Amino acid sequence: MNLAAMSPSDILALGARAGAMLDELARISAEPSRLVRLYLTPEHRRAADLVAGWMRQAGMEVSEDALGTVRGRFSAGASPDDAKAPRLLVGSHIDTVVDAGRYDGPLGVVAGILAVDHFSAGGPALPFGIDVLAFGDEEGSRFPSTLATSAACVGAFDPATLGFADRNGVTFAEALKAYGKNAQDIAAAAYRRDEVAGFVEVHIEQGPVLEQENEPLGVVTGIVGQSRLRVVVTGEAGHAGTVPMELRRDALAGAAELILAVERIARELAADRVVATVGRIEAEPGAVNIIPARVAFTVDVRAMSDEVRRSAVEQIESEGWRVVEARGLQVAFEPFHEAVTAECDLTLQNTLAAAIADLGHRAPRLPSGAGHDAQMMAKLCRSAMLFVRCRGGVSHNPAEYASPADIGLAIAALIRFIERFAPGQA
Ligand code: GLV
Ligand code: MN
Ligand code: MN
C-alpha cells in the first residue's frame, strides 16, 4: 500500500499501534512508580531486546554495536544494486531522564520501525536500504556523557568518556564491560561516509510552538549548541553555632549567589535565546549544623549562536571569580560537554515539508532548544528532524503526551519522506 492508499483510519491505526509500543517500552523502568531507564543498565538491556524483536518482526536484520546501539537493517530493494546504495538512517534514543515521559526518544525509534514495517509489508520497493537506530545515551542521565552512542556511529566518540563515573562510582568503561561490550570495538561502530545518505529523527517537539500554530507536525531548522559544566565552590567547614557570620567561608552561600547570577546572565541574553539551568547540586559535608565546605553543581547553557553561548559561559565564569573573591572562597569550572549548533539540511527539510504537505498539513519550521542525536549525526551526513506536537509543550516530565492521531500522522509523513527520498538528490 503506498501512501496515497492510506486512509485517515489507517493513519489513526498506525498511531494506535505506535502508542501500544510506547506503552510497552514505558513499562521498562528501574523504579515501579516512575520511568527511569538509564544507559547500560538492566532496563536498557530489556528495552534494547524489545526493540530488537520489533525490528525483526518488521523484516530487519538486527545487530548491536560496541556501545549498545541497536541497529535494524532493512535491505529489501528491487535490485541487488539497491542494497549497495547509501542507506538512509532513521532513529532516536531509548534511554530516559529520571522521572521521564514515554515519548522523548522512543517515539523516533518506534516511528522508524513502523515506517520500515510499511515497506516490508508490501509498500513500494525502495532503491536504497534503511537502518533504524536505537541509541542508548542521549540524555546524559547516568554518566556526564551525552550523545556518546551516536558519537560512536559517526566516529567521534571521545575515549575520555570511558573514565566518566556515575553517581555510584561505576565508570563508563566498567558499565560497558558489564553490558557485555568491548571498548576495543568502538571504532568499528562508525559508519563510512559513503555508505550513508542521510539521517532523519522523529521526536516530540518538547515545546509549545506547534500547539500554538495548531499544526501536528513541524520541520526542524537547527539544533541548539550546548555547554555543560560542573562548578565546584570550596570554602571551609565550621561549626554552625560558633563561627560568626563575617568570619565564615560558606561554599553554599557563595554557590547560591553564583547560581542566581547564572539565571540573571541568561535573562539578560534572552533576546539571543540563551537559556541556562542549574539542575543538580551537592553540598558537603551536608549536615544541618556544619557550614558547607564544598559545593558542586552543574550548569547547562544553550543558544542557537555558538558565539553567544560561549560568551554566556565566559560571563558565568567571570561572575564566579568575582563571587569567590568577595567571599574568600575558591572555584573551579570543569566543562564536560560541548555540542555546537547543528543546522538541519535544507534539502531534507524541504522533503519533510513536502511529505507533510502531501498529508494536507502546513509544516511550520522551528529550531530545537533540546539536544538530539540528529545533531551528532550531522557530523556524518545530511541530518533532519520531524517534530510532533506535544500537549502543553511539556517534556522531561511524566505528563509528556502526544496524541495517537498526531503520532500516526508523523509516521505517515516519515513514510512519505522515505518515498520521496532519493540518496544524493532528495
Ligand atoms: C536532552 O533531552 C537535552 O536536550 O537535554
Ligand atoms: Mn530526546
Ligand atoms: Mn530528553
Coordinates of C-alpha atoms and ligand atoms in Angstrom, one line a residue:
M1 CA 0.0 0.0 0.0
N2 CA 1.5 3.3 -0.9
L3 CA 0.7 6.5 1.0
A4 CA -2.0 7.6 -1.5
A5 CA -3.9 4.4 -0.5
M6 CA -3.6 5.2 3.2
S7 CA -6.9 6.4 4.7
P8 CA -7.3 8.6 7.8
S9 CA -8.3 5.4 9.7
D10 CA -5.1 3.6 8.5
I11 CA -3.1 6.6 9.8
L12 CA -5.0 6.5 13.1
A13 CA -4.4 2.8 13.3
L14 CA -0.6 3.4 12.9
G15 CA -0.8 5.9 15.8
A16 CA -2.6 3.4 17.9
R17 CA 0.0 0.8 17.1
A18 CA 2.8 3.1 18.0
G19 CA 1.0 4.1 21.2
A20 CA 0.8 0.5 22.3
M21 CA 4.5 0.0 21.6
L22 CA 5.4 3.2 23.5
D23 CA 3.3 1.9 26.5
E24 CA 5.2 -1.4 26.4
L25 CA 8.5 0.4 26.4
A26 CA 7.4 2.7 29.2
R27 CA 6.8 -0.3 31.4
I28 CA 10.6 -1.0 31.4
S29 CA 11.8 1.1 34.3
A30 CA 14.3 0.8 37.2
E31 CA 11.6 2.1 39.5
P32 CA 8.0 1.0 39.8
S33 CA 6.5 4.4 40.4
R34 CA 8.3 6.4 37.7
L35 CA 10.1 5.9 34.4
V36 CA 13.8 5.7 34.8
R37 CA 15.8 3.9 32.1
L38 CA 19.4 4.7 32.2
Y39 CA 22.2 3.8 29.8
L40 CA 23.9 0.3 30.2
T41 CA 21.5 -0.8 32.9
P42 CA 19.4 -4.0 33.0
E43 CA 16.4 -1.8 31.9
H44 CA 18.4 -0.6 28.9
R45 CA 19.1 -4.3 28.1
R46 CA 15.4 -5.2 28.3
A47 CA 14.3 -2.2 26.2
A48 CA 17.0 -3.0 23.6
D49 CA 15.8 -6.6 23.4
L50 CA 12.2 -5.5 23.0
V51 CA 13.1 -3.1 20.2
A52 CA 15.3 -5.7 18.5
G53 CA 12.3 -8.1 18.5
W54 CA 10.1 -5.4 16.9
M55 CA 12.8 -4.8 14.3
R56 CA 12.9 -8.5 13.4
Q57 CA 9.1 -8.6 13.1
A58 CA 9.3 -5.6 10.7
G59 CA 11.7 -7.5 8.4
M60 CA 15.0 -6.1 9.6
E61 CA 18.3 -7.9 10.4
V62 CA 19.4 -6.8 13.9
S63 CA 22.8 -6.2 15.3
E64 CA 24.2 -4.2 18.2
D65 CA 27.3 -2.1 18.2
A66 CA 30.0 -1.7 20.8
L67 CA 28.1 1.0 22.7
G68 CA 24.8 -0.9 22.6
T69 CA 23.1 1.0 19.8
V70 CA 20.5 -1.4 18.3
R71 CA 20.7 -1.4 14.5
G72 CA 17.9 -2.8 12.4
R73 CA 18.9 -3.2 8.8
F74 CA 16.2 -3.3 6.1
S75 CA 17.5 -4.1 2.6
A76 CA 14.5 -5.1 0.6
G77 CA 15.3 -3.2 -2.6
A78 CA 14.1 -4.0 -6.1
S79 CA 17.6 -4.9 -7.4
P80 CA 20.9 -6.2 -5.8
D81 CA 22.4 -2.7 -6.5
D82 CA 19.8 -1.1 -4.2
A83 CA 21.4 -2.9 -1.3
K84 CA 24.7 -1.3 -2.1
A85 CA 23.3 2.2 -2.4
P86 CA 24.0 4.6 0.5
R87 CA 21.5 3.9 3.3
L88 CA 19.0 6.2 5.0
L89 CA 19.4 6.2 8.7
V90 CA 16.3 6.7 10.9
G91 CA 16.3 6.7 14.7
S92 CA 16.4 8.2 18.2
H93 CA 17.1 7.0 21.7
I94 CA 15.7 4.6 24.3
D95 CA 17.4 6.0 27.4
T96 CA 15.4 8.4 29.5
V97 CA 15.8 11.2 32.0
V98 CA 14.8 10.4 35.7
D99 CA 11.0 10.5 36.0
A100 CA 10.6 10.7 32.3
G101 CA 7.7 10.8 29.9
R102 CA 7.2 8.0 27.4
Y103 CA 7.7 9.8 24.1
D104 CA 11.1 11.6 24.3
G105 CA 13.3 9.2 22.3
P106 CA 11.3 6.1 22.0
L107 CA 8.8 7.8 19.6
G108 CA 11.6 8.2 17.0
V109 CA 12.6 4.5 17.3
V110 CA 9.0 3.2 17.1
A111 CA 8.3 5.6 14.1
G112 CA 11.3 4.2 12.3
I113 CA 10.3 0.6 12.9
L114 CA 6.7 1.1 11.8
A115 CA 7.8 3.0 8.7
V116 CA 10.1 0.1 7.7
D117 CA 7.2 -2.3 8.5
H118 CA 5.1 -0.4 6.0
F119 CA 7.7 -1.0 3.2
S120 CA 8.5 -4.6 4.2
A121 CA 4.8 -5.5 4.4
G122 CA 4.0 -4.7 0.8
G123 CA 4.9 -1.0 0.4
P124 CA 6.7 0.1 -2.8
A125 CA 10.3 -1.3 -3.3
L126 CA 13.0 1.3 -2.4
P127 CA 16.2 2.0 -4.3
F128 CA 18.1 2.2 -1.0
G129 CA 18.2 0.4 2.3
I130 CA 17.2 1.8 5.7
D131 CA 18.9 1.4 9.1
V132 CA 16.8 2.0 12.1
L133 CA 19.0 3.0 15.1
A134 CA 18.0 2.9 18.8
F135 CA 20.7 4.9 20.6
G136 CA 21.3 4.5 24.3
D137 CA 23.0 7.6 25.7
E138 CA 21.2 10.7 24.5
E139 CA 20.1 12.2 27.8
G140 CA 23.4 12.1 29.8
S141 CA 21.3 10.9 32.8
R142 CA 23.7 8.3 34.0
F143 CA 27.2 9.4 33.1
P144 CA 28.3 13.0 32.4
S145 CA 28.5 12.0 28.7
T146 CA 25.8 12.9 26.2
L147 CA 25.3 11.6 22.7
A148 CA 28.0 9.0 23.3
T149 CA 26.2 6.3 21.3
S150 CA 25.6 8.5 18.2
A151 CA 29.1 9.8 18.5
A152 CA 30.4 6.2 18.1
C153 CA 28.2 5.9 14.9
V154 CA 29.8 9.0 13.4
G155 CA 33.4 8.1 14.5
A156 CA 33.5 10.9 17.1
F157 CA 33.5 9.0 20.3
D158 CA 35.8 10.6 22.8
P159 CA 37.9 7.9 24.7
A160 CA 38.0 10.2 27.8
T161 CA 34.3 9.3 28.2
L162 CA 35.3 5.8 29.3
G163 CA 36.7 7.2 32.5
F164 CA 33.4 9.1 33.4
A165 CA 31.8 7.7 36.6
D166 CA 28.1 7.6 37.5
R167 CA 26.7 8.6 40.9
N168 CA 27.8 5.2 42.4
G169 CA 31.3 5.5 41.2
V170 CA 30.9 3.0 38.3
T171 CA 32.8 4.1 35.3
F172 CA 31.5 4.1 31.7
A173 CA 34.1 1.5 30.9
E174 CA 33.1 -0.8 33.7
A175 CA 29.4 -0.4 32.8
L176 CA 30.1 -1.2 29.2
K177 CA 32.0 -4.3 30.1
A178 CA 29.2 -5.5 32.4
Y179 CA 26.8 -4.9 29.5
G180 CA 28.9 -7.4 27.5
K181 CA 30.7 -4.9 25.3
N182 CA 34.3 -4.5 24.4
A183 CA 35.6 -0.9 24.3
Q184 CA 38.2 -2.1 21.7
D185 CA 35.3 -2.4 19.2
I186 CA 34.1 1.2 19.4
A187 CA 36.0 2.4 16.4
A188 CA 34.3 -0.3 14.3
A189 CA 30.9 1.2 15.2
A190 CA 31.5 4.2 12.9
Y191 CA 29.6 4.3 9.6
R192 CA 31.7 5.2 6.5
R193 CA 30.5 8.4 4.9
D194 CA 30.0 6.7 1.5
E195 CA 27.5 4.2 3.0
V196 CA 25.1 6.8 4.4
A197 CA 22.7 9.0 2.5
G198 CA 21.2 10.9 5.4
F199 CA 19.7 10.7 8.9
V200 CA 16.2 11.6 10.0
E201 CA 14.8 11.7 13.5
V202 CA 11.1 11.9 14.6
H203 CA 10.8 13.5 18.0
I204 CA 8.2 15.2 20.1
E205 CA 8.7 19.0 20.0
Q206 CA 9.2 19.4 23.8
G207 CA 7.9 23.0 23.4
P208 CA 4.6 24.8 22.7
V209 CA 5.1 26.2 19.2
L210 CA 3.2 23.5 17.2
E211 CA 0.3 23.6 19.6
Q212 CA 0.2 27.4 19.2
E213 CA 0.3 27.0 15.4
N214 CA -2.4 24.4 15.6
E215 CA -0.4 22.0 13.5
P216 CA 0.5 18.4 14.3
L217 CA 3.9 18.4 12.7
G218 CA 6.9 20.7 12.1
V219 CA 10.3 20.7 10.4
V220 CA 13.3 21.5 12.5
T221 CA 15.7 24.1 11.1
G222 CA 18.6 23.6 13.5
I223 CA 19.5 22.3 16.9
V224 CA 20.9 24.4 19.7
G225 CA 24.5 24.2 20.8
Q226 CA 25.1 23.3 24.4
S227 CA 27.8 23.8 27.1
R228 CA 27.7 21.7 30.2
L229 CA 30.0 22.3 33.1
R230 CA 30.5 21.3 36.7
V231 CA 31.2 24.1 39.1
V232 CA 33.0 23.4 42.4
V233 CA 33.0 26.0 45.0
T234 CA 35.3 25.4 48.0
G235 CA 35.2 27.2 51.4
E236 CA 35.8 25.9 54.9
A237 CA 33.7 23.7 57.1
G238 CA 32.9 25.1 60.5
H239 CA 30.6 25.0 63.5
A240 CA 27.1 26.4 62.6
G241 CA 26.8 27.8 66.2
T242 CA 30.2 29.3 66.9
V243 CA 31.6 30.9 63.8
P244 CA 30.4 34.5 63.4
M245 CA 28.8 35.4 60.1
E246 CA 31.6 37.7 59.0
L247 CA 34.3 35.0 59.5
R248 CA 32.6 32.3 57.5
R249 CA 33.7 30.9 54.2
D250 CA 30.4 29.3 53.3
A251 CA 30.6 27.4 50.0
L252 CA 26.9 27.0 49.7
A253 CA 26.1 30.7 50.2
G254 CA 28.7 31.5 47.5
A255 CA 27.3 28.9 45.2
A256 CA 23.8 30.3 45.7
E257 CA 25.0 33.8 44.7
L258 CA 26.6 32.3 41.6
I259 CA 23.5 30.3 40.7
L260 CA 21.4 33.4 40.8
A261 CA 24.0 35.1 38.6
V262 CA 23.6 32.2 36.1
E263 CA 19.9 32.9 35.9
R264 CA 20.5 36.7 35.6
I265 CA 23.1 36.3 32.8
A266 CA 20.7 34.1 30.7
R267 CA 17.8 36.5 31.3
E268 CA 20.0 39.4 30.1
L269 CA 20.7 37.4 26.9
A270 CA 17.1 36.4 26.4
A271 CA 17.0 38.3 23.1
D272 CA 19.6 35.9 21.9
R273 CA 17.5 33.0 23.2
V274 CA 20.1 31.9 25.7
V275 CA 18.9 29.6 28.4
A276 CA 20.9 28.4 31.4
T277 CA 20.0 25.8 34.0
V278 CA 21.5 24.6 37.3
G279 CA 19.9 21.2 37.5
R280 CA 21.9 19.4 40.2
I281 CA 23.7 20.5 43.3
E282 CA 25.5 18.7 46.1
A283 CA 26.8 20.3 49.3
E284 CA 29.3 18.7 51.7
P285 CA 29.5 17.7 54.3
G286 CA 25.8 18.2 54.1
A287 CA 24.8 18.5 57.8
V288 CA 22.4 20.9 59.4
N289 CA 24.9 22.2 61.9
I290 CA 28.1 22.4 59.7
I291 CA 29.0 25.4 57.4
P292 CA 29.2 23.8 53.9
A293 CA 32.8 23.3 52.8
R294 CA 32.3 22.3 49.2
V295 CA 29.5 22.6 46.8
A296 CA 29.4 21.1 43.3
F297 CA 26.7 22.0 40.8
T298 CA 26.0 21.6 37.1
V299 CA 25.4 24.4 34.6
D300 CA 23.7 23.7 31.2
V301 CA 23.9 26.7 28.8
R302 CA 22.2 26.7 25.3
A303 CA 21.8 29.1 22.4
M304 CA 21.4 28.9 18.7
S305 CA 24.6 31.0 18.3
D306 CA 27.8 29.3 19.4
E307 CA 29.4 32.7 19.9
V308 CA 26.7 33.9 22.1
R309 CA 26.7 30.7 24.1
R310 CA 30.4 30.8 24.7
S311 CA 30.2 34.4 25.7
A312 CA 27.5 33.5 28.2
V313 CA 29.8 30.8 29.7
E314 CA 32.6 33.3 29.9
Q315 CA 30.3 35.7 31.8
I316 CA 29.3 33.0 34.2
E317 CA 32.9 32.2 34.9
S318 CA 33.9 35.8 35.4
E319 CA 31.0 36.3 37.8
G320 CA 32.1 33.1 39.6
W321 CA 35.6 34.6 40.1
R322 CA 34.1 37.8 41.4
V323 CA 31.8 36.0 43.9
V324 CA 34.6 33.8 45.3
E325 CA 37.0 36.7 45.6
A326 CA 34.5 38.7 47.6
R327 CA 33.7 35.7 49.9
G328 CA 37.2 34.2 50.4
L329 CA 36.3 31.0 48.5
Q330 CA 37.7 29.1 45.6
V331 CA 36.0 28.0 42.4
A332 CA 36.8 25.5 39.6
F333 CA 34.9 25.3 36.3
E334 CA 35.0 21.8 34.8
P335 CA 33.5 21.6 31.3
F336 CA 32.2 18.1 30.5
H337 CA 30.2 18.5 27.3
E338 CA 30.1 20.9 24.4
A339 CA 27.9 20.5 21.3
V340 CA 28.0 23.1 18.6
T341 CA 24.8 24.3 16.9
A342 CA 23.8 22.0 14.1
E343 CA 21.9 23.2 11.0
C344 CA 19.4 20.7 9.6
D345 CA 20.0 20.0 5.9
L346 CA 17.8 22.3 3.8
T347 CA 17.0 19.8 1.1
L348 CA 15.9 17.3 3.7
Q349 CA 13.9 20.0 5.5
N350 CA 12.1 20.7 2.2
T351 CA 11.5 17.0 1.6
L352 CA 10.0 16.7 5.1
A353 CA 7.8 19.8 4.4
A354 CA 6.6 18.3 1.1
A355 CA 5.8 15.0 2.9
I356 CA 3.8 16.9 5.4
A357 CA 2.0 18.9 2.7
D358 CA 1.2 15.5 1.0
L359 CA -0.8 14.8 4.1
G360 CA -2.7 18.1 3.8
H361 CA -0.9 19.9 6.5
R362 CA 1.2 23.1 6.8
A363 CA 4.7 22.4 8.1
P364 CA 5.9 25.2 10.4
R365 CA 9.7 25.4 10.7
L366 CA 11.2 25.8 14.1
P367 CA 14.5 25.5 15.9
S368 CA 15.1 22.8 18.6
G369 CA 16.1 24.0 22.0
A370 CA 16.7 20.4 23.1
G371 CA 19.7 18.4 22.2
H372 CA 19.2 15.4 19.9
D373 CA 21.2 12.5 18.3
A374 CA 20.5 14.3 15.0
Q375 CA 23.0 17.0 15.9
M376 CA 25.7 14.4 16.3
M377 CA 24.7 12.6 13.1
A378 CA 25.1 15.9 11.3
K379 CA 28.8 15.3 11.6
L380 CA 28.5 12.3 9.4
C381 CA 25.7 13.1 6.9
R382 CA 22.8 15.3 6.0
S383 CA 20.6 15.3 9.1
A384 CA 16.9 16.3 9.6
M385 CA 14.2 16.2 12.2
L386 CA 10.4 16.0 12.2
F387 CA 8.8 17.4 15.3
V388 CA 5.4 16.2 16.6
R389 CA 3.1 18.4 18.7
C390 CA 3.1 17.5 22.4
R391 CA 0.5 18.7 24.9
G392 CA 1.3 21.9 26.6
G393 CA 4.9 21.7 25.3
V394 CA 5.6 19.6 28.4
S395 CA 8.6 17.2 28.3
H396 CA 11.2 15.7 30.7
N397 CA 8.1 15.2 32.8
P398 CA 5.8 12.2 33.2
A399 CA 2.9 14.4 31.9
E400 CA 4.5 14.4 28.5
Y401 CA 1.8 13.5 25.9
A402 CA 1.4 13.3 22.1
S403 CA -1.9 12.0 20.7
P404 CA -2.2 8.8 18.7
A405 CA -3.6 10.9 15.8
D406 CA -0.5 13.2 15.7
I407 CA 1.8 10.2 16.0
G408 CA 0.0 8.4 13.2
L409 CA 0.4 11.5 11.0
A410 CA 4.1 11.7 11.9
I411 CA 4.7 8.0 10.9
A412 CA 2.7 8.6 7.7
A413 CA 4.9 11.7 7.0
L414 CA 8.0 9.7 7.6
I415 CA 6.8 7.0 5.1
R416 CA 6.1 9.7 2.6
F417 CA 9.5 11.3 3.3
I418 CA 11.1 7.9 2.6
E419 CA 9.1 7.5 -0.6
R420 CA 10.3 11.0 -1.8
F421 CA 13.9 10.5 -0.6
A422 CA 16.5 9.8 -3.2
P423 CA 20.1 9.5 -1.9
G424 CA 22.2 12.3 -3.1
Q425 CA 19.3 14.4 -4.5
A426 CA 16.3 14.3 -2.2
Ligands
GLV1 C1 18.1 16.2 26.0 O1 16.9 15.9 26.1 C2 18.5 17.6 26.3 O2 18.3 18.4 25.5 O3 19.0 17.8 27.4
MN2 MN 15.3 13.2 23.2
MN3 MN 15.3 14.4 26.5

